[in-house]
């Protein structure tokens, strides 16, 4: 099992996302990724969000914990944090990053997007 840190970053009822490729196909997820050895979860979150979106963020608190099981690879424990832009440049950059409207974000892992809608819509 490995641990991933992911971020819920909201802007005008829109959810910041990361578009990538997985197993040869398009993939949409919350920004974030694997925690490296000897790295704190919050440091991993800040690093991964910056790598994927260009945003500098500050995690505010843990929202959700869920496990993704897979027959093809190791299971992943996901820690999902609410995060906010850490500086003025990142607040401005929010206007140009990939987002999805909360009401149409089914591409995100369904249990997580349902929780985000309940908590923030």
PDB file of C-alpha atoms in Angstrom:
ATOM      1  CA  UNK A   1       0.000   0.000   0.000  1.00  0.00           C
ATOM      2  CA  UNK A   2       1.120   3.528  -0.667  1.00  0.00           C
ATOM      3  CA  UNK A   3      -0.184   6.884   0.536  1.00  0.00           C
ATOM      4  CA  UNK A   4      -1.380   9.742  -1.653  1.00  0.00           C
ATOM      5  CA  UNK A   5      -2.160  13.317  -0.626  1.00  0.00           C
ATOM      6  CA  UNK A   6      -4.865  15.072  -2.662  1.00  0.00           C
ATOM      7  CA  UNK A   7      -6.368  18.554  -2.527  1.00  0.00           C
ATOM      8  CA  UNK A   8      -9.851  19.992  -2.777  1.00  0.00           C
ATOM      9  CA  UNK A   9      -9.292  23.540  -4.036  1.00  0.00           C
ATOM     10  CA  UNK A  10     -12.473  25.481  -4.754  1.00  0.00           C
ATOM     11  CA  UNK A  11     -12.873  28.660  -6.769  1.00  0.00           C
ATOM     12  CA  UNK A  12     -16.308  30.146  -7.563  1.00  0.00           C
ATOM     13  CA  UNK A  13     -18.088  26.784  -7.079  1.00  0.00           C
ATOM     14  CA  UNK A  14     -15.542  25.131  -9.347  1.00  0.00           C
ATOM     15  CA  UNK A  15     -13.148  22.370  -8.343  1.00  0.00           C
ATOM     16  CA  UNK A  16      -9.486  22.567  -9.394  1.00  0.00           C
ATOM     17  CA  UNK A  17      -8.523  19.344 -11.195  1.00  0.00           C
ATOM     18  CA  UNK A  18      -5.524  17.663 -12.757  1.00  0.00           C
ATOM     19  CA  UNK A  19      -5.828  16.165 -16.239  1.00  0.00           C
ATOM     20  CA  UNK A  20      -3.337  13.444 -17.022  1.00  0.00           C
ATOM     21  CA  UNK A  21      -2.964  10.066 -18.669  1.00  0.00           C
ATOM     22  CA  UNK A  22      -3.291   6.705 -17.001  1.00  0.00           C
ATOM     23  CA  UNK A  23      -3.013   3.330 -18.709  1.00  0.00           C
ATOM     24  CA  UNK A  24      -3.066   5.019 -22.104  1.00  0.00           C
ATOM     25  CA  UNK A  25      -6.255   7.011 -21.559  1.00  0.00           C
ATOM     26  CA  UNK A  26      -7.258  10.447 -20.348  1.00  0.00           C
ATOM     27  CA  UNK A  27      -7.642  10.712 -16.589  1.00  0.00           C
ATOM     28  CA  UNK A  28      -9.079  13.452 -14.360  1.00  0.00           C
ATOM     29  CA  UNK A  29      -8.309  13.609 -10.649  1.00  0.00           C
ATOM     30  CA  UNK A  30      -7.949  15.889  -7.693  1.00  0.00           C
ATOM     31  CA  UNK A  31      -4.466  17.409  -7.767  1.00  0.00           C
ATOM     32  CA  UNK A  32      -1.962  15.527  -5.655  1.00  0.00           C
ATOM     33  CA  UNK A  33       0.004  12.316  -5.631  1.00  0.00           C
ATOM     34  CA  UNK A  34       2.253   9.915  -3.788  1.00  0.00           C
ATOM     35  CA  UNK A  35       3.961  10.749  -0.546  1.00  0.00           C
ATOM     36  CA  UNK A  36       7.696  10.099  -0.859  1.00  0.00           C
ATOM     37  CA  UNK A  37       9.717   8.298   1.771  1.00  0.00           C
ATOM     38  CA  UNK A  38      10.597  10.644   4.674  1.00  0.00           C
ATOM     39  CA  UNK A  39       8.198  13.309   3.360  1.00  0.00           C
ATOM     40  CA  UNK A  40       5.264  14.566   5.409  1.00  0.00           C
ATOM     41  CA  UNK A  41       1.798  14.227   3.919  1.00  0.00           C
ATOM     42  CA  UNK A  42       1.320  18.008   3.912  1.00  0.00           C
ATOM     43  CA  UNK A  43       4.704  18.578   2.217  1.00  0.00           C
ATOM     44  CA  UNK A  44       3.776  15.997  -0.430  1.00  0.00           C
ATOM     45  CA  UNK A  45       0.463  17.746  -1.010  1.00  0.00           C
ATOM     46  CA  UNK A  46       2.114  21.145  -1.488  1.00  0.00           C
ATOM     47  CA  UNK A  47       4.750  19.648  -3.830  1.00  0.00           C
ATOM     48  CA  UNK A  48       2.336  17.605  -5.936  1.00  0.00           C
ATOM     49  CA  UNK A  49      -0.252  20.379  -6.314  1.00  0.00           C
ATOM     50  CA  UNK A  50       2.477  22.769  -7.452  1.00  0.00           C
ATOM     51  CA  UNK A  51       3.873  20.216  -9.931  1.00  0.00           C
ATOM     52  CA  UNK A  52       0.442  19.529 -11.420  1.00  0.00           C
ATOM     53  CA  UNK A  53      -1.199  22.968 -11.376  1.00  0.00           C
ATOM     54  CA  UNK A  54       1.482  25.585 -10.699  1.00  0.00           C
ATOM     55  CA  UNK A  55      -0.410  26.669  -7.575  1.00  0.00           C
ATOM     56  CA  UNK A  56       1.275  27.245  -4.233  1.00  0.00           C
ATOM     57  CA  UNK A  57      -1.218  26.029  -1.629  1.00  0.00           C
ATOM     58  CA  UNK A  58      -1.649  25.769   2.108  1.00  0.00           C
ATOM     59  CA  UNK A  59      -3.529  22.702   3.368  1.00  0.00           C
ATOM     60  CA  UNK A  60      -6.122  23.836   5.908  1.00  0.00           C
ATOM     61  CA  UNK A  61      -7.504  20.552   7.221  1.00  0.00           C
ATOM     62  CA  UNK A  62      -8.071  16.895   6.419  1.00  0.00           C
ATOM     63  CA  UNK A  63     -11.447  16.293   4.775  1.00  0.00           C
ATOM     64  CA  UNK A  64     -11.589  12.640   3.796  1.00  0.00           C
ATOM     65  CA  UNK A  65      -9.642   9.392   3.985  1.00  0.00           C
ATOM     66  CA  UNK A  66     -10.389   6.596   1.534  1.00  0.00           C
ATOM     67  CA  UNK A  67      -8.707   3.510   0.156  1.00  0.00           C
ATOM     68  CA  UNK A  68      -8.554   2.546  -3.499  1.00  0.00           C
ATOM     69  CA  UNK A  69      -8.199  -1.190  -3.993  1.00  0.00           C
ATOM     70  CA  UNK A  70      -6.829  -2.691  -7.161  1.00  0.00           C
ATOM     71  CA  UNK A  71      -6.196  -6.169  -8.497  1.00  0.00           C
ATOM     72  CA  UNK A  72      -3.612  -4.734 -10.909  1.00  0.00           C
ATOM     73  CA  UNK A  73      -1.419  -2.800  -8.472  1.00  0.00           C
ATOM     74  CA  UNK A  74      -0.934  -1.882  -4.832  1.00  0.00           C
ATOM     75  CA  UNK A  75      -3.800  -0.362  -2.895  1.00  0.00           C
ATOM     76  CA  UNK A  76      -3.659   3.390  -2.315  1.00  0.00           C
ATOM     77  CA  UNK A  77      -4.654   5.222   0.851  1.00  0.00           C
ATOM     78  CA  UNK A  78      -5.792   8.717  -0.158  1.00  0.00           C
ATOM     79  CA  UNK A  79      -5.778  11.601   2.301  1.00  0.00           C
ATOM     80  CA  UNK A  80      -7.825  14.476   0.888  1.00  0.00           C
ATOM     81  CA  UNK A  81      -7.228  17.957   2.313  1.00  0.00           C
ATOM     82  CA  UNK A  82      -9.014  21.239   1.827  1.00  0.00           C
ATOM     83  CA  UNK A  83      -6.364  23.626   0.493  1.00  0.00           C
ATOM     84  CA  UNK A  84      -6.219  27.340  -0.267  1.00  0.00           C
ATOM     85  CA  UNK A  85      -3.898  29.415  -2.451  1.00  0.00           C
ATOM     86  CA  UNK A  86      -0.838  30.333  -0.397  1.00  0.00           C
ATOM     87  CA  UNK A  87      -0.098  33.670  -2.047  1.00  0.00           C
ATOM     88  CA  UNK A  88      -1.461  36.401  -4.323  1.00  0.00           C
ATOM     89  CA  UNK A  89       0.165  34.907  -7.427  1.00  0.00           C
ATOM     90  CA  UNK A  90      -1.607  31.596  -6.840  1.00  0.00           C
ATOM     91  CA  UNK A  91      -4.943  33.340  -6.233  1.00  0.00           C
ATOM     92  CA  UNK A  92      -4.516  35.035  -9.630  1.00  0.00           C
ATOM     93  CA  UNK A  93      -3.441  31.751 -11.253  1.00  0.00           C
ATOM     94  CA  UNK A  94      -6.715  30.153 -10.116  1.00  0.00           C
ATOM     95  CA  UNK A  95      -8.375  31.926 -13.054  1.00  0.00           C
ATOM     96  CA  UNK A  96      -6.374  29.846 -15.552  1.00  0.00           C
ATOM     97  CA  UNK A  97      -6.043  26.346 -14.057  1.00  0.00           C
ATOM     98  CA  UNK A  98      -8.224  23.391 -15.080  1.00  0.00           C
ATOM     99  CA  UNK A  99     -11.488  23.248 -13.151  1.00  0.00           C
ATOM    100  CA  UNK A 100     -14.796  21.435 -13.254  1.00  0.00           C
ATOM    101  CA  UNK A 101     -18.138  22.749 -12.087  1.00  0.00           C
ATOM    102  CA  UNK A 102     -19.115  20.946  -8.894  1.00  0.00           C
ATOM    103  CA  UNK A 103     -22.433  19.930 -10.441  1.00  0.00           C
ATOM    104  CA  UNK A 104     -20.756  18.132 -13.368  1.00  0.00           C
ATOM    105  CA  UNK A 105     -17.621  16.644 -11.850  1.00  0.00           C
ATOM    106  CA  UNK A 106     -18.469  12.932 -12.174  1.00  0.00           C
ATOM    107  CA  UNK A 107     -15.062  12.331 -13.752  1.00  0.00           C
ATOM    108  CA  UNK A 108     -13.560  12.612 -10.266  1.00  0.00           C
ATOM    109  CA  UNK A 109     -13.663   9.517  -8.075  1.00  0.00           C
ATOM    110  CA  UNK A 110     -17.449   9.335  -7.435  1.00  0.00           C
ATOM    111  CA  UNK A 111     -17.433   8.875  -3.626  1.00  0.00           C
ATOM    112  CA  UNK A 112     -15.160  11.894  -3.206  1.00  0.00           C
ATOM    113  CA  UNK A 113     -17.056  14.227  -5.515  1.00  0.00           C
ATOM    114  CA  UNK A 114     -20.315  13.317  -3.759  1.00  0.00           C
ATOM    115  CA  UNK A 115     -18.770  14.280  -0.405  1.00  0.00           C
ATOM    116  CA  UNK A 116     -17.367  17.533  -1.805  1.00  0.00           C
ATOM    117  CA  UNK A 117     -20.794  18.454  -3.196  1.00  0.00           C
ATOM    118  CA  UNK A 118     -22.485  17.735   0.123  1.00  0.00           C
ATOM    119  CA  UNK A 119     -19.938  19.730   2.095  1.00  0.00           C
ATOM    120  CA  UNK A 120     -19.308  22.721  -0.205  1.00  0.00           C
ATOM    121  CA  UNK A 121     -22.178  23.207  -2.661  1.00  0.00           C
TER     122      UNK A 121
END
